[in-house]
Amino acid sequence: MIEGRATARYVRTSAQKAGLVLDLIRGQNVDLALSTLRFARKRIAKDIEKVLRSAVANAQQKDGASGDADRMFVASCYADQGPSQKRIRPAPMGRAFRIQKRTAHLTVHVAERPQIVAPVPSRSATSGDESDDGATEEAKTTIRSRAGKSSASTSAAAKATATTETAPTSGAESTADTAAQTKSVAKESD
């Protein structure tokens, strides 16, 4: 499998700002990631594009120049904090405020997308219980029994709704009567 990695260190931006752009390309094909970076309206996108191109070149060099960039994708990309440069900004009344000029380390990993091959199910020619549709007799029996249970519960529910529709609806007594009738119908169906 073809893999490549590239890192740009001490890039003059914050790791948070770089992370916003890196989130856009994570998991994308290399061609789509390059076009995304080309049209991104962030200053750091140009630096990330350089790192991505370097990672692809590293992967092709490692593989012996046979690696195809069309099959590669951005496997992972992240921005770590670098050292901050401390500067001083003059403030009122002779004071000074500190400014941090942040840096970041950009890392991009590219890899060849694995080809997924679906396993082909093998059919057994020796099973004699199978009919034309491929189901065994045991499976057909199970399906029939499940269908019978579901129709019984459906008829019990229909009886319960019929009894609740005919029952008088006056106060708490009718609610208790309706609940009792529903329970008795459910017990009969079991």
PDB file of C-alpha atoms in Angstrom:
ATOM      1  CA  MET A   1       0.000   0.000   0.000  1.00  0.00           C
ATOM      2  CA  ILE A   2       1.335   3.403  -0.954  1.00  0.00           C
ATOM      3  CA  GLU A   3       1.717   5.900   1.884  1.00  0.00           C
ATOM      4  CA  GLY A   4       3.362   9.285   2.157  1.00  0.00           C
ATOM      5  CA  ARG A   5       3.789  11.924   4.809  1.00  0.00           C
ATOM      6  CA  ALA A   6       4.948  15.524   4.833  1.00  0.00           C
ATOM      7  CA  THR A   7       5.384  18.081   7.605  1.00  0.00           C
ATOM      8  CA  ALA A   8       5.836  21.828   7.554  1.00  0.00           C
ATOM      9  CA  ARG A   9       7.214  23.178  10.806  1.00  0.00           C
ATOM     10  CA  TYR A  10       7.083  26.665  12.305  1.00  0.00           C
ATOM     11  CA  VAL A  11       4.389  27.964   9.953  1.00  0.00           C
ATOM     12  CA  ARG A  12       3.367  31.469  11.031  1.00  0.00           C
ATOM     13  CA  THR A  13      -0.271  30.871  11.876  1.00  0.00           C
ATOM     14  CA  SER A  14      -2.151  29.463  14.817  1.00  0.00           C
ATOM     15  CA  ALA A  15      -2.919  25.759  14.962  1.00  0.00           C
ATOM     16  CA  GLN A  16      -6.600  26.570  15.410  1.00  0.00           C
ATOM     17  CA  LYS A  17      -6.793  28.520  12.133  1.00  0.00           C
ATOM     18  CA  ALA A  18      -4.903  25.793  10.283  1.00  0.00           C
ATOM     19  CA  GLY A  19      -7.197  23.144  11.752  1.00  0.00           C
ATOM     20  CA  LEU A  20     -10.243  24.792  10.201  1.00  0.00           C
ATOM     21  CA  VAL A  21      -8.798  24.330   6.714  1.00  0.00           C
ATOM     22  CA  LEU A  22      -7.435  20.852   7.440  1.00  0.00           C
ATOM     23  CA  ASP A  23     -10.927  19.735   8.469  1.00  0.00           C
ATOM     24  CA  LEU A  24     -12.100  20.575   4.932  1.00  0.00           C
ATOM     25  CA  ILE A  25      -9.736  18.113   3.229  1.00  0.00           C
ATOM     26  CA  ARG A  26      -9.574  15.224   5.705  1.00  0.00           C
ATOM     27  CA  GLY A  27     -10.716  11.990   4.017  1.00  0.00           C
ATOM     28  CA  GLN A  28     -10.990  13.490   0.510  1.00  0.00           C
ATOM     29  CA  ASN A  29      -9.288  12.269  -2.649  1.00  0.00           C
ATOM     30  CA  VAL A  30      -6.063  14.147  -3.375  1.00  0.00           C
ATOM     31  CA  ASP A  31      -7.418  15.829  -6.523  1.00  0.00           C
ATOM     32  CA  LEU A  32     -10.533  17.047  -4.730  1.00  0.00           C
ATOM     33  CA  ALA A  33      -8.470  18.201  -1.745  1.00  0.00           C
ATOM     34  CA  LEU A  34      -6.133  20.215  -3.995  1.00  0.00           C
ATOM     35  CA  SER A  35      -9.044  21.953  -5.712  1.00  0.00           C
ATOM     36  CA  THR A  36     -10.667  22.621  -2.330  1.00  0.00           C
ATOM     37  CA  LEU A  37      -7.468  24.241  -1.075  1.00  0.00           C
ATOM     38  CA  ARG A  38      -7.015  26.232  -4.270  1.00  0.00           C
ATOM     39  CA  PHE A  39     -10.393  27.924  -3.802  1.00  0.00           C
ATOM     40  CA  ALA A  40     -10.387  28.191  -0.003  1.00  0.00           C
ATOM     41  CA  ARG A  41     -10.444  31.796   1.150  1.00  0.00           C
ATOM     42  CA  LYS A  42      -7.866  31.380   3.902  1.00  0.00           C
ATOM     43  CA  ARG A  43      -4.224  32.419   3.850  1.00  0.00           C
ATOM     44  CA  ILE A  44      -3.045  29.122   5.336  1.00  0.00           C
ATOM     45  CA  ALA A  45      -4.586  27.136   2.438  1.00  0.00           C
ATOM     46  CA  LYS A  46      -1.524  27.809   0.243  1.00  0.00           C
ATOM     47  CA  ASP A  47       0.826  26.379   2.864  1.00  0.00           C
ATOM     48  CA  ILE A  48      -1.373  23.306   3.326  1.00  0.00           C
ATOM     49  CA  GLU A  49      -1.481  22.819  -0.451  1.00  0.00           C
ATOM     50  CA  LYS A  50       2.338  22.772  -0.542  1.00  0.00           C
ATOM     51  CA  VAL A  51       2.451  20.184   2.247  1.00  0.00           C
ATOM     52  CA  LEU A  52      -0.161  18.025   0.490  1.00  0.00           C
ATOM     53  CA  ARG A  53       1.753  18.110  -2.806  1.00  0.00           C
ATOM     54  CA  SER A  54       4.927  17.171  -0.922  1.00  0.00           C
ATOM     55  CA  ALA A  55       3.184  14.225   0.758  1.00  0.00           C
ATOM     56  CA  VAL A  56       1.974  12.928  -2.626  1.00  0.00           C
ATOM     57  CA  ALA A  57       5.486  13.295  -4.076  1.00  0.00           C
ATOM     58  CA  ASN A  58       6.944  11.466  -1.068  1.00  0.00           C
ATOM     59  CA  ALA A  59       4.494   8.599  -1.560  1.00  0.00           C
ATOM     60  CA  GLN A  60       5.328   8.320  -5.250  1.00  0.00           C
ATOM     61  CA  GLN A  61       9.063   8.447  -4.550  1.00  0.00           C
ATOM     62  CA  LYS A  62       8.776   5.803  -1.857  1.00  0.00           C
ATOM     63  CA  ASP A  63       6.807   3.515  -4.172  1.00  0.00           C
ATOM     64  CA  GLY A  64       9.259   3.922  -7.046  1.00  0.00           C
ATOM     65  CA  ALA A  65       7.289   6.499  -9.066  1.00  0.00           C
ATOM     66  CA  SER A  66       4.515   4.032  -9.876  1.00  0.00           C
ATOM     67  CA  GLY A  67       2.061   5.492  -7.384  1.00  0.00           C
ATOM     68  CA  ASP A  68      -1.025   7.003  -8.977  1.00  0.00           C
ATOM     69  CA  ALA A  69      -2.270  10.211  -7.354  1.00  0.00           C
ATOM     70  CA  ASP A  70      -5.822   9.459  -8.529  1.00  0.00           C
ATOM     71  CA  ARG A  71      -6.085   6.533  -6.108  1.00  0.00           C
ATOM     72  CA  MET A  72      -4.684   8.451  -3.116  1.00  0.00           C
ATOM     73  CA  PHE A  73      -6.656  10.198  -0.399  1.00  0.00           C
ATOM     74  CA  VAL A  74      -5.860  12.313   2.645  1.00  0.00           C
ATOM     75  CA  ALA A  75      -5.676   9.649   5.348  1.00  0.00           C
ATOM     76  CA  SER A  76      -5.029  12.102   8.183  1.00  0.00           C
ATOM     77  CA  CYS A  77      -3.994  15.699   8.629  1.00  0.00           C
ATOM     78  CA  TYR A  78      -3.490  17.768  11.742  1.00  0.00           C
ATOM     79  CA  ALA A  79      -1.889  20.939  13.057  1.00  0.00           C
ATOM     80  CA  ASP A  80       0.154  20.961  16.249  1.00  0.00           C
ATOM     81  CA  GLN A  81       1.123  24.074  18.183  1.00  0.00           C
ATOM     82  CA  GLY A  82       4.619  25.358  17.660  1.00  0.00           C
ATOM     83  CA  PRO A  83       6.515  27.831  19.819  1.00  0.00           C
ATOM     84  CA  SER A  84       5.039  31.303  20.245  1.00  0.00           C
ATOM     85  CA  GLN A  85       7.074  34.436  19.667  1.00  0.00           C
ATOM     86  CA  LYS A  86       6.465  36.958  22.437  1.00  0.00           C
ATOM     87  CA  ARG A  87       6.094  40.589  21.451  1.00  0.00           C
ATOM     88  CA  ILE A  88       5.117  43.711  23.383  1.00  0.00           C
ATOM     89  CA  ARG A  89       2.413  46.164  22.419  1.00  0.00           C
ATOM     90  CA  PRO A  90       2.478  49.595  24.017  1.00  0.00           C
ATOM     91  CA  ALA A  91      -0.515  50.329  26.205  1.00  0.00           C
ATOM     92  CA  PRO A  92      -1.845  53.497  27.892  1.00  0.00           C
ATOM     93  CA  MET A  93      -0.129  55.070  30.890  1.00  0.00           C
ATOM     94  CA  GLY A  94       3.267  53.518  30.244  1.00  0.00           C
ATOM     95  CA  ARG A  95       2.099  49.938  30.442  1.00  0.00           C
ATOM     96  CA  ALA A  96       2.726  47.164  27.902  1.00  0.00           C
ATOM     97  CA  PHE A  97       0.550  44.291  26.712  1.00  0.00           C
ATOM     98  CA  ARG A  98       2.010  41.020  25.558  1.00  0.00           C
ATOM     99  CA  ILE A  99       1.260  39.684  22.070  1.00  0.00           C
ATOM    100  CA  GLN A 100       1.893  36.079  21.102  1.00  0.00           C
ATOM    101  CA  LYS A 101       2.834  35.437  17.482  1.00  0.00           C
ATOM    102  CA  ARG A 102       1.831  31.800  17.238  1.00  0.00           C
ATOM    103  CA  THR A 103       3.305  29.111  15.010  1.00  0.00           C
ATOM    104  CA  ALA A 104       2.060  25.677  13.970  1.00  0.00           C
ATOM    105  CA  HIS A 105       3.421  22.400  12.664  1.00  0.00           C
ATOM    106  CA  LEU A 106       1.315  21.031   9.760  1.00  0.00           C
ATOM    107  CA  THR A 107       1.314  17.289   9.034  1.00  0.00           C
ATOM    108  CA  VAL A 108      -0.467  15.543   6.151  1.00  0.00           C
ATOM    109  CA  HIS A 109      -0.621  11.759   5.575  1.00  0.00           C
ATOM    110  CA  VAL A 110      -1.768  10.414   2.201  1.00  0.00           C
ATOM    111  CA  ALA A 111      -2.444   6.778   1.386  1.00  0.00           C
ATOM    112  CA  GLU A 112      -3.775   4.673  -1.414  1.00  0.00           C
ATOM    113  CA  ARG A 113      -7.481   3.983  -1.032  1.00  0.00           C
ATOM    114  CA  PRO A 114      -7.964   0.274  -0.322  1.00  0.00           C
ATOM    115  CA  GLN A 115     -10.034  -1.575  -2.876  1.00  0.00           C
ATOM    116  CA  ILE A 116     -12.988  -3.279  -1.270  1.00  0.00           C
ATOM    117  CA  VAL A 117     -13.787  -6.670  -2.761  1.00  0.00           C
ATOM    118  CA  ALA A 118     -17.126  -8.170  -1.772  1.00  0.00           C
ATOM    119  CA  PRO A 119     -16.966 -11.872  -0.911  1.00  0.00           C
ATOM    120  CA  VAL A 120     -18.883 -14.090  -3.310  1.00  0.00           C
ATOM    121  CA  PRO A 121     -21.261 -16.392  -1.431  1.00  0.00           C
ATOM    122  CA  SER A 122     -20.798 -20.043  -2.327  1.00  0.00           C
ATOM    123  CA  ARG A 123     -23.884 -22.123  -2.932  1.00  0.00           C
ATOM    124  CA  SER A 124     -23.909 -25.627  -1.593  1.00  0.00           C
ATOM    125  CA  ALA A 125     -25.125 -28.140  -4.172  1.00  0.00           C
ATOM    126  CA  THR A 126     -25.495 -30.972  -1.635  1.00  0.00           C
ATOM    127  CA  SER A 127     -28.353 -29.525   0.441  1.00  0.00           C
ATOM    128  CA  GLY A 128     -31.470 -31.450  -0.544  1.00  0.00           C
ATOM    129  CA  ASP A 129     -34.082 -29.622   1.566  1.00  0.00           C
ATOM    130  CA  GLU A 130     -33.991 -26.495  -0.545  1.00  0.00           C
ATOM    131  CA  SER A 131     -36.844 -25.726  -2.868  1.00  0.00           C
ATOM    132  CA  ASP A 132     -36.853 -23.439  -5.893  1.00  0.00           C
ATOM    133  CA  ASP A 133     -36.679 -20.181  -3.922  1.00  0.00           C
ATOM    134  CA  GLY A 134     -33.613 -21.257  -1.891  1.00  0.00           C
ATOM    135  CA  ALA A 135     -35.242 -21.491   1.571  1.00  0.00           C
ATOM    136  CA  THR A 136     -35.042 -24.669   3.639  1.00  0.00           C
ATOM    137  CA  GLU A 137     -38.135 -26.362   5.037  1.00  0.00           C
ATOM    138  CA  GLU A 138     -37.153 -25.407   8.587  1.00  0.00           C
ATOM    139  CA  ALA A 139     -36.924 -21.737   7.630  1.00  0.00           C
ATOM    140  CA  LYS A 140     -40.308 -21.882   5.895  1.00  0.00           C
ATOM    141  CA  THR A 141     -41.879 -23.417   9.021  1.00  0.00           C
ATOM    142  CA  THR A 142     -40.387 -20.669  11.185  1.00  0.00           C
ATOM    143  CA  ILE A 143     -41.689 -17.990   8.851  1.00  0.00           C
ATOM    144  CA  ARG A 144     -45.175 -19.551   8.850  1.00  0.00           C
ATOM    145  CA  SER A 145     -45.273 -19.748  12.654  1.00  0.00           C
ATOM    146  CA  ARG A 146     -44.191 -16.121  12.971  1.00  0.00           C
ATOM    147  CA  ALA A 147     -46.846 -15.072  10.486  1.00  0.00           C
ATOM    148  CA  GLY A 148     -49.487 -16.956  12.497  1.00  0.00           C
ATOM    149  CA  LYS A 149     -48.461 -15.220  15.720  1.00  0.00           C
ATOM    150  CA  SER A 150     -48.557 -11.802  14.129  1.00  0.00           C
ATOM    151  CA  SER A 151     -52.036 -12.400  12.678  1.00  0.00           C
ATOM    152  CA  ALA A 152     -53.271 -13.592  16.100  1.00  0.00           C
ATOM    153  CA  SER A 153     -51.969 -10.475  17.794  1.00  0.00           C
ATOM    154  CA  THR A 154     -53.534  -8.357  15.041  1.00  0.00           C
ATOM    155  CA  SER A 155     -56.942  -9.987  15.579  1.00  0.00           C
ATOM    156  CA  ALA A 156     -56.600  -9.482  19.362  1.00  0.00           C
ATOM    157  CA  ALA A 157     -55.869  -5.813  18.813  1.00  0.00           C
ATOM    158  CA  ALA A 158     -58.890  -5.547  16.516  1.00  0.00           C
ATOM    159  CA  LYS A 159     -61.115  -7.121  19.210  1.00  0.00           C
ATOM    160  CA  ALA A 160     -59.740  -4.695  21.802  1.00  0.00           C
ATOM    161  CA  THR A 161     -60.512  -1.683  19.643  1.00  0.00           C
ATOM    162  CA  ALA A 162     -63.993  -3.024  18.912  1.00  0.00           C
ATOM    163  CA  THR A 163     -64.760  -3.411  22.627  1.00  0.00           C
ATOM    164  CA  THR A 164     -63.393   0.032  23.459  1.00  0.00           C
ATOM    165  CA  GLU A 165     -65.505   1.642  20.749  1.00  0.00           C
ATOM    166  CA  THR A 166     -68.740   0.106  22.102  1.00  0.00           C
ATOM    167  CA  ALA A 167     -67.957   0.775  25.767  1.00  0.00           C
ATOM    168  CA  PRO A 168     -69.533   3.855  27.366  1.00  0.00           C
ATOM    169  CA  THR A 169     -67.085   6.658  28.094  1.00  0.00           C
ATOM    170  CA  SER A 170     -68.191   8.223  31.348  1.00  0.00           C
ATOM    171  CA  GLY A 171     -65.517   9.073  33.920  1.00  0.00           C
ATOM    172  CA  ALA A 172     -62.980   6.885  35.695  1.00  0.00           C
ATOM    173  CA  GLU A 173     -65.218   3.778  35.802  1.00  0.00           C
ATOM    174  CA  SER A 174     -65.274   3.458  32.018  1.00  0.00           C
ATOM    175  CA  THR A 175     -61.483   3.835  31.858  1.00  0.00           C
ATOM    176  CA  ALA A 176     -61.013   1.003  34.362  1.00  0.00           C
ATOM    177  CA  ASP A 177     -63.558  -1.165  32.495  1.00  0.00           C
ATOM    178  CA  THR A 178     -61.784  -0.524  29.186  1.00  0.00           C
ATOM    179  CA  ALA A 179     -58.402  -1.442  30.665  1.00  0.00           C
ATOM    180  CA  ALA A 180     -59.827  -4.653  32.139  1.00  0.00           C
ATOM    181  CA  GLN A 181     -61.418  -5.611  28.807  1.00  0.00           C
ATOM    182  CA  THR A 182     -58.154  -4.987  26.965  1.00  0.00           C
ATOM    183  CA  LYS A 183     -56.248  -7.194  29.433  1.00  0.00           C
ATOM    184  CA  SER A 184     -58.797 -10.011  29.109  1.00  0.00           C
ATOM    185  CA  VAL A 185     -58.647  -9.888  25.300  1.00  0.00           C
ATOM    186  CA  ALA A 186     -54.841  -9.989  25.411  1.00  0.00           C
ATOM    187  CA  LYS A 187     -54.938 -13.049  27.740  1.00  0.00           C
ATOM    188  CA  GLU A 188     -57.382 -14.840  25.416  1.00  0.00           C
ATOM    189  CA  SER A 189     -55.112 -14.319  22.405  1.00  0.00           C
ATOM    190  CA  ASP A 190     -52.113 -15.861  24.226  1.00  0.00           C
TER     191      ASP A 190
END
